[in-house]
Short mmCIF file of C-alpha atoms in Angstrom, two decimals:
data_model
loop_
_atom_site.label_atom_id
_atom_site.label_comp_id
_atom_site.label_asym_id
_atom_site.label_seq_id
_atom_site.Cartn_x
_atom_site.Cartn_y
_atom_site.Cartn_z
CA MET A 1 -72.79 -16.55 86.09
CA LEU A 2 -69.12 -16.75 85.27
CA THR A 3 -67.66 -13.88 83.29
CA LYS A 4 -64.01 -14.60 83.93
CA PRO A 5 -62.04 -17.81 84.02
CA LEU A 6 -61.46 -19.16 87.48
CA ILE A 7 -57.94 -20.25 86.68
CA THR A 8 -55.40 -17.48 86.21
CA ILE A 9 -53.84 -17.37 82.79
CA ALA A 10 -50.12 -17.97 83.09
CA LYS A 11 -47.94 -14.88 82.79
CA ASN A 12 -44.43 -15.77 81.83
CA GLY A 13 -42.04 -14.13 84.26
CA VAL A 14 -44.30 -13.62 87.25
CA GLY A 15 -43.78 -16.77 89.25
CA ALA A 16 -41.37 -18.63 87.05
CA PHE A 17 -39.72 -17.71 83.78
CA VAL A 18 -39.78 -20.07 80.81
CA PHE A 19 -37.43 -19.37 77.95
CA SER A 20 -39.36 -18.69 74.76
CA CYS A 21 -36.92 -19.98 72.18
CA ARG A 22 -36.94 -23.75 72.00
CA LYS A 23 -34.76 -24.68 69.08
CA ILE A 24 -32.35 -23.07 66.67
CA GLU A 25 -31.55 -24.89 63.47
CA PHE A 26 -28.54 -24.04 61.30
CA ASN A 27 -28.50 -24.94 57.62
CA TYR A 28 -25.41 -24.56 55.47
CA CYS A 29 -23.98 -25.74 52.18
CA GLU A 30 -20.56 -27.33 52.21
CA ARG A 31 -19.60 -26.17 48.74
CA SER A 32 -21.12 -22.77 48.04
CA GLY A 33 -19.35 -19.51 48.82
CA SER A 34 -22.28 -17.85 50.57
CA SER A 35 -21.91 -20.35 53.41
CA ARG A 36 -18.29 -19.56 54.18
CA GLY A 37 -19.05 -17.24 57.08
CA MET A 38 -21.64 -19.66 58.37
CA ILE A 39 -19.17 -22.57 58.32
CA GLU A 40 -16.63 -20.52 60.23
CA TYR A 41 -19.29 -19.60 62.78
CA LEU A 42 -20.27 -23.25 63.19
CA GLN A 43 -16.69 -24.32 63.70
CA ASN A 44 -15.62 -21.62 66.14
CA HIS A 45 -18.55 -19.90 67.81
CA LEU A 46 -21.43 -22.32 67.94
CA ILE A 47 -20.30 -24.71 70.64
CA PRO A 48 -19.67 -22.02 73.30
CA PHE A 49 -23.03 -20.53 72.46
CA ALA A 50 -24.75 -23.89 72.85
CA LYS A 51 -22.98 -24.50 76.15
CA GLU A 52 -24.06 -21.14 77.50
CA ASN A 53 -27.66 -21.89 76.54
CA PRO A 54 -28.47 -25.41 77.72
CA GLN A 55 -32.16 -24.63 77.44
CA LEU A 56 -31.91 -24.42 73.64
CA GLU A 57 -31.96 -27.32 71.23
CA VAL A 58 -29.28 -26.60 68.63
CA VAL A 59 -29.44 -28.51 65.35
CA VAL A 60 -26.92 -28.28 62.52
CA THR A 61 -27.95 -29.75 59.16
CA PRO A 62 -26.29 -29.45 55.77
CA ARG A 63 -28.60 -28.19 53.07
CA PRO A 64 -26.73 -28.51 49.82
CA SER A 65 -26.96 -25.95 47.02
CA LYS A 66 -28.92 -23.52 49.15
CA HIS A 67 -28.02 -20.36 51.01
CA PRO A 68 -27.26 -20.71 54.71
CA LEU A 69 -30.29 -20.35 56.93
CA ILE A 70 -30.97 -19.98 60.66
CA THR A 71 -34.42 -21.01 61.90
CA GLY A 72 -35.63 -20.30 65.42
CA THR A 73 -38.66 -22.13 66.83
CA TYR A 74 -40.59 -20.69 69.76
CA LEU A 75 -43.05 -21.84 72.37
CA ASN A 76 -46.03 -20.62 70.37
CA ARG A 77 -44.84 -22.90 67.55
CA LYS A 78 -43.97 -19.96 65.32
CA GLN A 79 -40.70 -19.77 63.47
CA LYS A 80 -38.29 -17.03 62.59
CA GLN A 81 -36.03 -17.62 59.60
CA VAL A 82 -33.06 -15.49 58.67
CA CYS A 83 -30.92 -16.07 55.60
CA VAL A 84 -27.31 -15.33 56.43
CA ARG A 85 -25.77 -15.58 52.98
CA ASN A 86 -22.38 -13.88 52.61
CA LYS A 87 -22.33 -12.78 56.24
CA LYS A 88 -19.31 -12.78 58.51
CA PRO A 89 -19.29 -14.84 61.72
CA ASP A 90 -19.68 -11.76 63.93
CA ALA A 91 -22.81 -10.68 62.11
CA ILE A 92 -24.14 -14.25 62.31
CA ALA A 93 -23.54 -14.23 66.06
CA GLU A 94 -25.64 -11.09 66.40
CA ILE A 95 -28.43 -12.65 64.38
CA VAL A 96 -28.35 -15.78 66.52
CA LYS A 97 -28.59 -13.61 69.63
CA LEU A 98 -31.56 -11.80 68.12
CA ILE A 99 -33.33 -15.07 67.40
CA ARG A 100 -32.62 -16.32 70.87
CA ASP A 101 -33.88 -13.17 72.60
CA ASN A 102 -37.14 -13.15 70.69
CA THR A 103 -40.51 -14.76 71.28
CA GLY A 104 -42.61 -15.89 68.36
CA VAL A 105 -45.08 -13.03 68.65
CA THR A 106 -45.46 -11.37 65.26
CA ALA A 107 -47.99 -8.65 65.99
CA LYS A 108 -46.66 -5.36 64.68
CA LYS A 109 -48.84 -3.13 66.82
CA ARG A 110 -47.71 -4.41 70.16
CA PHE A 111 -45.01 -1.77 70.37
CA LYS A 112 -47.50 1.07 70.23
CA LYS A 113 -48.47 0.83 73.89
CA PRO A 114 -45.81 1.03 76.58
CA VAL A 115 -47.69 -1.04 79.15
CA ILE A 116 -49.85 -4.05 78.32
CA SER A 117 -52.01 -4.96 81.25
CA THR A 118 -54.94 -7.21 82.09
CA THR A 119 -55.56 -5.86 85.59
CA GLU A 120 -58.55 -3.59 85.93
CA SER A 121 -57.95 -0.03 86.98
CA ILE A 122 -56.97 0.08 90.61
CA ARG A 123 -58.59 3.36 91.46
CA GLY A 124 -61.74 2.62 89.54
CA ILE A 125 -63.35 4.28 86.56
CA TRP A 126 -64.49 7.85 87.09
CA SER A 127 -68.17 8.27 87.75
CA PRO A 128 -70.00 11.57 88.00
CA PHE A 129 -72.04 10.28 90.92
CA HIS A 130 -69.04 9.54 93.11
CA THR A 131 -66.85 12.59 92.66
CA ARG A 132 -68.31 14.91 95.23
CA PRO A 133 -70.92 14.66 97.92
CA HIS A 134 -74.19 15.62 96.34
CA SER A 135 -77.84 15.25 96.84
CA ILE A 136 -80.56 15.08 94.31
CA MET B 1 -44.76 12.14 101.59
CA ILE B 2 -48.30 13.24 101.16
CA LEU B 3 -50.97 10.69 101.92
CA ASN B 4 -54.00 11.51 99.81
CA GLN B 5 -57.17 9.83 100.89
CA LYS B 6 -60.26 10.01 98.77
CA ASN B 7 -63.77 10.67 100.05
CA PHE B 8 -62.69 14.02 101.42
CA LEU B 9 -61.40 13.24 104.87
CA PRO B 10 -58.80 15.82 105.90
CA ILE B 11 -55.50 15.46 104.05
CA TYR B 12 -52.58 14.84 106.37
CA ASN B 13 -49.60 16.80 105.22
CA LEU B 14 -46.32 15.36 106.25
CA SER B 15 -43.66 17.09 104.27
CA LYS B 16 -40.71 14.80 104.09
CA ILE B 17 -38.00 14.91 101.51
CA PHE B 18 -36.50 11.57 100.65
CA ILE B 19 -33.06 11.70 99.16
CA ASN B 20 -32.07 8.51 97.37
CA SER B 21 -28.46 7.66 97.99
CA ILE B 22 -26.51 7.20 94.79
CA THR B 23 -24.10 4.28 94.84
CA ARG B 24 -22.72 2.67 91.74
CA ILE B 25 -21.16 -0.77 91.76
CA ASP B 26 -20.07 -2.64 88.65
CA ASN B 27 -22.48 -5.35 87.61
CA VAL B 28 -21.23 -8.92 87.77
CA ARG B 29 -22.91 -11.18 85.26
CA SER B 30 -23.11 -14.93 85.68
CA PRO B 31 -23.40 -17.15 82.57
CA GLN B 32 -26.85 -17.77 81.23
CA LYS B 33 -28.57 -20.48 83.23
CA ILE B 34 -32.32 -20.54 83.38
CA ASP B 35 -33.18 -21.62 86.87
CA ASN B 36 -36.14 -19.97 88.42
CA THR B 37 -34.37 -18.76 91.54
CA LEU B 38 -33.01 -15.26 91.49
CA LYS B 39 -29.45 -15.39 90.30
CA ALA B 40 -28.48 -11.75 89.94
CA VAL B 41 -30.70 -8.97 91.09
CA HIS B 42 -29.77 -5.44 90.23
CA ASN B 43 -31.62 -2.15 90.13
CA SER B 44 -32.83 -0.35 87.07
CA LYS B 45 -30.88 2.56 85.58
CA PRO B 46 -29.50 5.10 86.26
CA LEU B 47 -28.78 4.02 89.85
CA SER B 48 -27.18 0.59 89.93
CA ARG B 49 -26.92 -1.28 93.17
CA LEU B 50 -25.87 -4.92 93.05
CA ILE B 51 -27.55 -7.36 95.41
CA THR B 52 -25.96 -10.75 94.92
CA SER B 53 -27.99 -12.65 97.49
CA THR B 54 -31.64 -13.43 96.98
CA THR B 55 -33.93 -10.69 98.10
CA THR B 56 -36.48 -12.86 99.87
CA PRO B 57 -36.42 -11.69 103.47
CA GLU B 58 -34.82 -14.07 105.93
CA PRO B 59 -36.93 -15.17 108.90
CA LEU B 60 -36.55 -12.75 111.80
CA THR B 61 -35.21 -14.08 115.05
CA SER B 62 -36.96 -11.43 117.15
CA PRO B 63 -39.66 -12.56 119.59
CA LEU B 64 -42.36 -10.88 117.49
CA PRO B 65 -43.92 -13.04 114.75
CA PRO B 66 -42.45 -11.88 111.42
CA PRO B 67 -44.89 -10.23 109.02
CA SER B 68 -44.92 -11.79 105.57
CA HIS B 69 -43.55 -8.90 103.52
CA SER B 70 -41.34 -7.15 106.04
CA LEU B 71 -37.88 -5.93 105.24
CA PRO B 72 -35.36 -6.82 107.97
CA PRO B 73 -33.54 -3.71 109.23
CA SER B 74 -30.17 -5.05 108.12
CA LYS B 75 -31.37 -5.05 104.52
CA TYR B 76 -32.57 -1.45 104.40
CA PRO B 77 -30.63 0.66 101.93
CA PRO B 78 -27.73 2.39 103.71
CA ASN B 79 -29.09 5.89 104.31
CA THR B 80 -32.69 5.04 105.18
CA PRO B 81 -34.19 7.53 107.58
CA SER B 82 -36.01 6.06 110.53
CA PHE B 83 -39.71 6.54 110.09
CA SER B 84 -42.22 8.01 112.48
CA THR B 85 -45.17 6.05 113.80
CA THR B 86 -47.56 8.10 111.69
CA THR B 87 -45.62 7.18 108.55
CA LYS B 88 -45.77 3.53 109.49
CA GLU B 89 -49.45 3.75 110.25
CA TYR B 90 -50.24 5.36 106.93
CA LEU B 91 -48.12 2.87 105.06
CA ASP B 92 -50.01 0.10 106.81
CA ARG B 93 -53.25 1.62 105.60
CA LEU B 94 -51.93 1.55 102.07
CA ARG B 95 -50.65 -1.95 102.56
CA ASP B 96 -53.95 -3.29 103.82
CA GLN B 97 -55.52 -2.53 100.48
CA LEU B 98 -54.48 -5.46 98.42
CA HIS B 99 -54.00 -4.10 94.90
CA TYR B 100 -51.42 -1.44 94.18
CA TYR B 101 -50.19 0.55 91.25
CA ALA B 102 -46.90 2.37 90.86
CA VAL B 103 -45.58 5.05 88.53
CA ILE B 104 -42.04 3.96 87.83
CA GLU B 105 -39.20 5.39 85.86
CA ILE B 106 -36.84 3.30 83.76
CA ARG B 107 -34.12 5.38 82.12
CA SER B 108 -36.32 8.46 82.12
CA GLN B 109 -39.31 6.58 80.66
CA LYS B 110 -42.34 6.62 82.93
CA PHE B 111 -44.79 3.74 83.21
CA LEU B 112 -47.87 3.16 85.34
CA ILE B 113 -47.71 -0.48 86.33
CA THR B 114 -49.50 -3.10 88.34
CA LYS B 115 -48.53 -6.68 88.93
CA ASN B 116 -48.38 -9.04 85.91
CA ASP B 117 -47.98 -6.17 83.45
CA LEU B 118 -45.83 -6.24 80.36
CA VAL B 119 -43.68 -3.14 80.04
CA ILE B 120 -42.16 -2.32 76.65
CA ALA B 121 -39.18 -0.10 77.30
CA HIS B 122 -36.32 1.03 75.17
CA ARG B 123 -33.56 -1.52 74.84
CA LEU B 124 -31.60 -1.98 78.06
CA ARG B 125 -28.30 -3.21 76.79
CA ASP B 126 -26.81 -4.69 79.92
CA LEU B 127 -29.72 -7.03 80.54
CA ASP B 128 -30.21 -10.54 79.28
CA VAL B 129 -33.40 -12.52 78.81
CA GLY B 130 -34.40 -14.08 82.13
CA ASP B 131 -32.71 -11.52 84.37
CA GLU B 132 -34.62 -10.16 87.30
CA ILE B 133 -34.53 -6.47 88.09
CA LYS B 134 -35.43 -4.61 91.24
CA LEU B 135 -36.88 -1.21 90.40
CA ASN B 136 -35.82 1.69 92.57
CA ARG B 137 -37.28 4.80 90.98
CA VAL B 138 -40.92 5.13 91.91
CA LEU B 139 -42.68 8.44 91.58
CA GLU B 140 -46.05 7.43 92.92
CA LEU B 141 -47.31 4.38 94.79
CA GLY B 142 -50.99 3.94 95.34
CA SER B 143 -54.06 1.86 95.81
CA LYS B 144 -57.78 2.45 95.61
CA ASP B 145 -58.04 4.93 98.47
CA TYR B 146 -54.50 6.04 99.27
CA THR B 147 -51.51 7.24 97.29
CA ILE B 148 -47.98 8.22 98.18
CA LYS B 149 -46.46 10.84 95.96
CA GLY B 150 -42.71 11.05 96.01
CA LYS B 151 -40.72 14.27 96.09
CA PRO B 152 -39.56 13.36 93.51
CA LEU B 153 -39.14 9.69 94.46
CA VAL B 154 -40.85 7.50 97.02
CA SER B 155 -38.51 6.05 99.62
CA GLU B 156 -37.21 2.65 98.66
CA ALA B 157 -38.00 1.17 102.04
CA PHE B 158 -41.72 1.45 101.27
CA TYR B 159 -41.93 -0.91 98.33
CA ASN B 160 -40.52 -3.95 96.63
CA ILE B 161 -41.03 -3.95 92.87
CA LYS B 162 -39.44 -6.55 90.67
CA ALA B 163 -39.48 -7.26 86.96
CA THR B 164 -38.19 -10.06 84.73
CA VAL B 165 -36.79 -9.54 81.26
CA VAL B 166 -39.00 -11.59 78.94
CA GLU B 167 -37.54 -10.75 75.54
CA GLN B 168 -35.50 -8.18 73.67
CA PRO B 169 -37.16 -7.79 70.28
CA LYS B 170 -36.87 -5.40 67.41
CA GLY B 171 -39.82 -3.39 66.20
CA PRO B 172 -41.46 -3.50 62.77
CA PHE B 173 -39.46 -2.61 59.74
CA ILE B 174 -39.75 1.09 58.94
CA GLU B 175 -38.60 2.46 55.64
CA ILE B 176 -38.28 6.18 54.97
CA PHE B 177 -37.92 6.96 51.34
CA LYS B 178 -37.35 10.54 50.23
CA LYS B 179 -37.42 11.54 46.65
CA LYS B 180 -37.39 14.77 44.70
CA ARG B 181 -38.45 14.47 41.13
CA ARG B 182 -36.20 15.46 38.28
CA ASN B 183 -33.36 16.25 40.70
CA ARG B 184 -31.70 12.85 41.03
CA HIS B 185 -32.31 13.01 44.74
CA ARG B 186 -33.23 9.75 46.40
CA LYS B 187 -32.65 8.69 49.96
CA ARG B 188 -33.64 5.47 51.69
CA VAL B 189 -33.44 5.05 55.45
CA THR B 190 -34.32 1.76 57.12
CA HIS B 191 -34.93 1.42 60.84
CA LYS B 192 -35.95 -1.24 63.35
CA GLN B 193 -36.31 0.07 66.88
CA THR B 194 -34.92 -2.12 69.65
CA TYR B 195 -36.95 -2.82 72.77
CA THR B 196 -36.75 -4.70 76.05
CA VAL B 197 -39.93 -6.30 77.31
CA LEU B 198 -40.25 -6.62 81.08
CA ARG B 199 -42.83 -8.56 83.06
CA ILE B 200 -43.61 -6.99 86.40
CA SER B 201 -43.44 -9.97 88.70
CA GLU B 202 -44.29 -8.26 91.97
CA VAL B 203 -45.47 -4.96 93.32
CA GLU B 204 -45.48 -5.06 97.09
CA VAL B 205 -45.75 -2.53 99.86
CA ASN B 206 -43.46 -3.22 102.77
CA LYS B 207 -44.33 -3.27 106.41
CA LEU B 208 -42.00 -0.92 108.25
CA ILE B 209 -40.76 -2.16 111.56
#
């Protein structure tokens, strides 16, 4: 009777590493003032960033009469959206780096445990019948 | 090194003190390219030792057939002591057991790890997503029946532990709001802790030649 899958579940980073962020989309408005920092970032900083990260799909789309927005899409199909209204290009660069370094996992409690493991305990679970030689 | 064997056979006490040599070389970072070969391998903090070549052992040209996980003598860290035959024999005993755990230290944070684990450490600022790290501070290395306890660290020639940086997230949003009534005292502190998530890609025990 099978209790575990026969095929190992892929662990990103063990054999090969697959980048989690797939696509970053930049939305800006050509007219509004909240997009000024975003437009400067797109003109000066975006192309070097895209060249350094050939694994990312970078999309720039105007979105008129709305605040500027950065959307990151990840391998688990989740998205992370950050509104960058009235931000300077340096701050936008930090936010882009944050989006890029993230995976789409949204669980809040995953930072409670320092080590997340699926291997069973190597030394075995303690049993009172195996701690010392005894006879009944 | 003390080799502790369970099931109450006599404990063999070999008191050896391993002193890790401290060398610091500036890290050289190559631009971000995700190819799955090792591009830059460097040790975890606080000791940094840069190894620019890949760390897979080259095939030995000696007449003996090369063991699969052996470390060629030329790639030992500089001040490795030569090991006695009893040390090698005990390490082989540990190595023959296939699953190992290690108690490692990353920037004074201790973790008990096995292969394929995810380690959530404090943010390591000089690392990028996709980098591979070789860990060099191991306090304890063990298996089902044998453990090696370092004094305080296990010699680096015994093991080969590597991790890959998977992501560098921020924690949940924490808001601390302090208020005293009728005193016009209000204080709001917001905080998002930064982390680095590592995947332990291999935990291997070397075969000493």
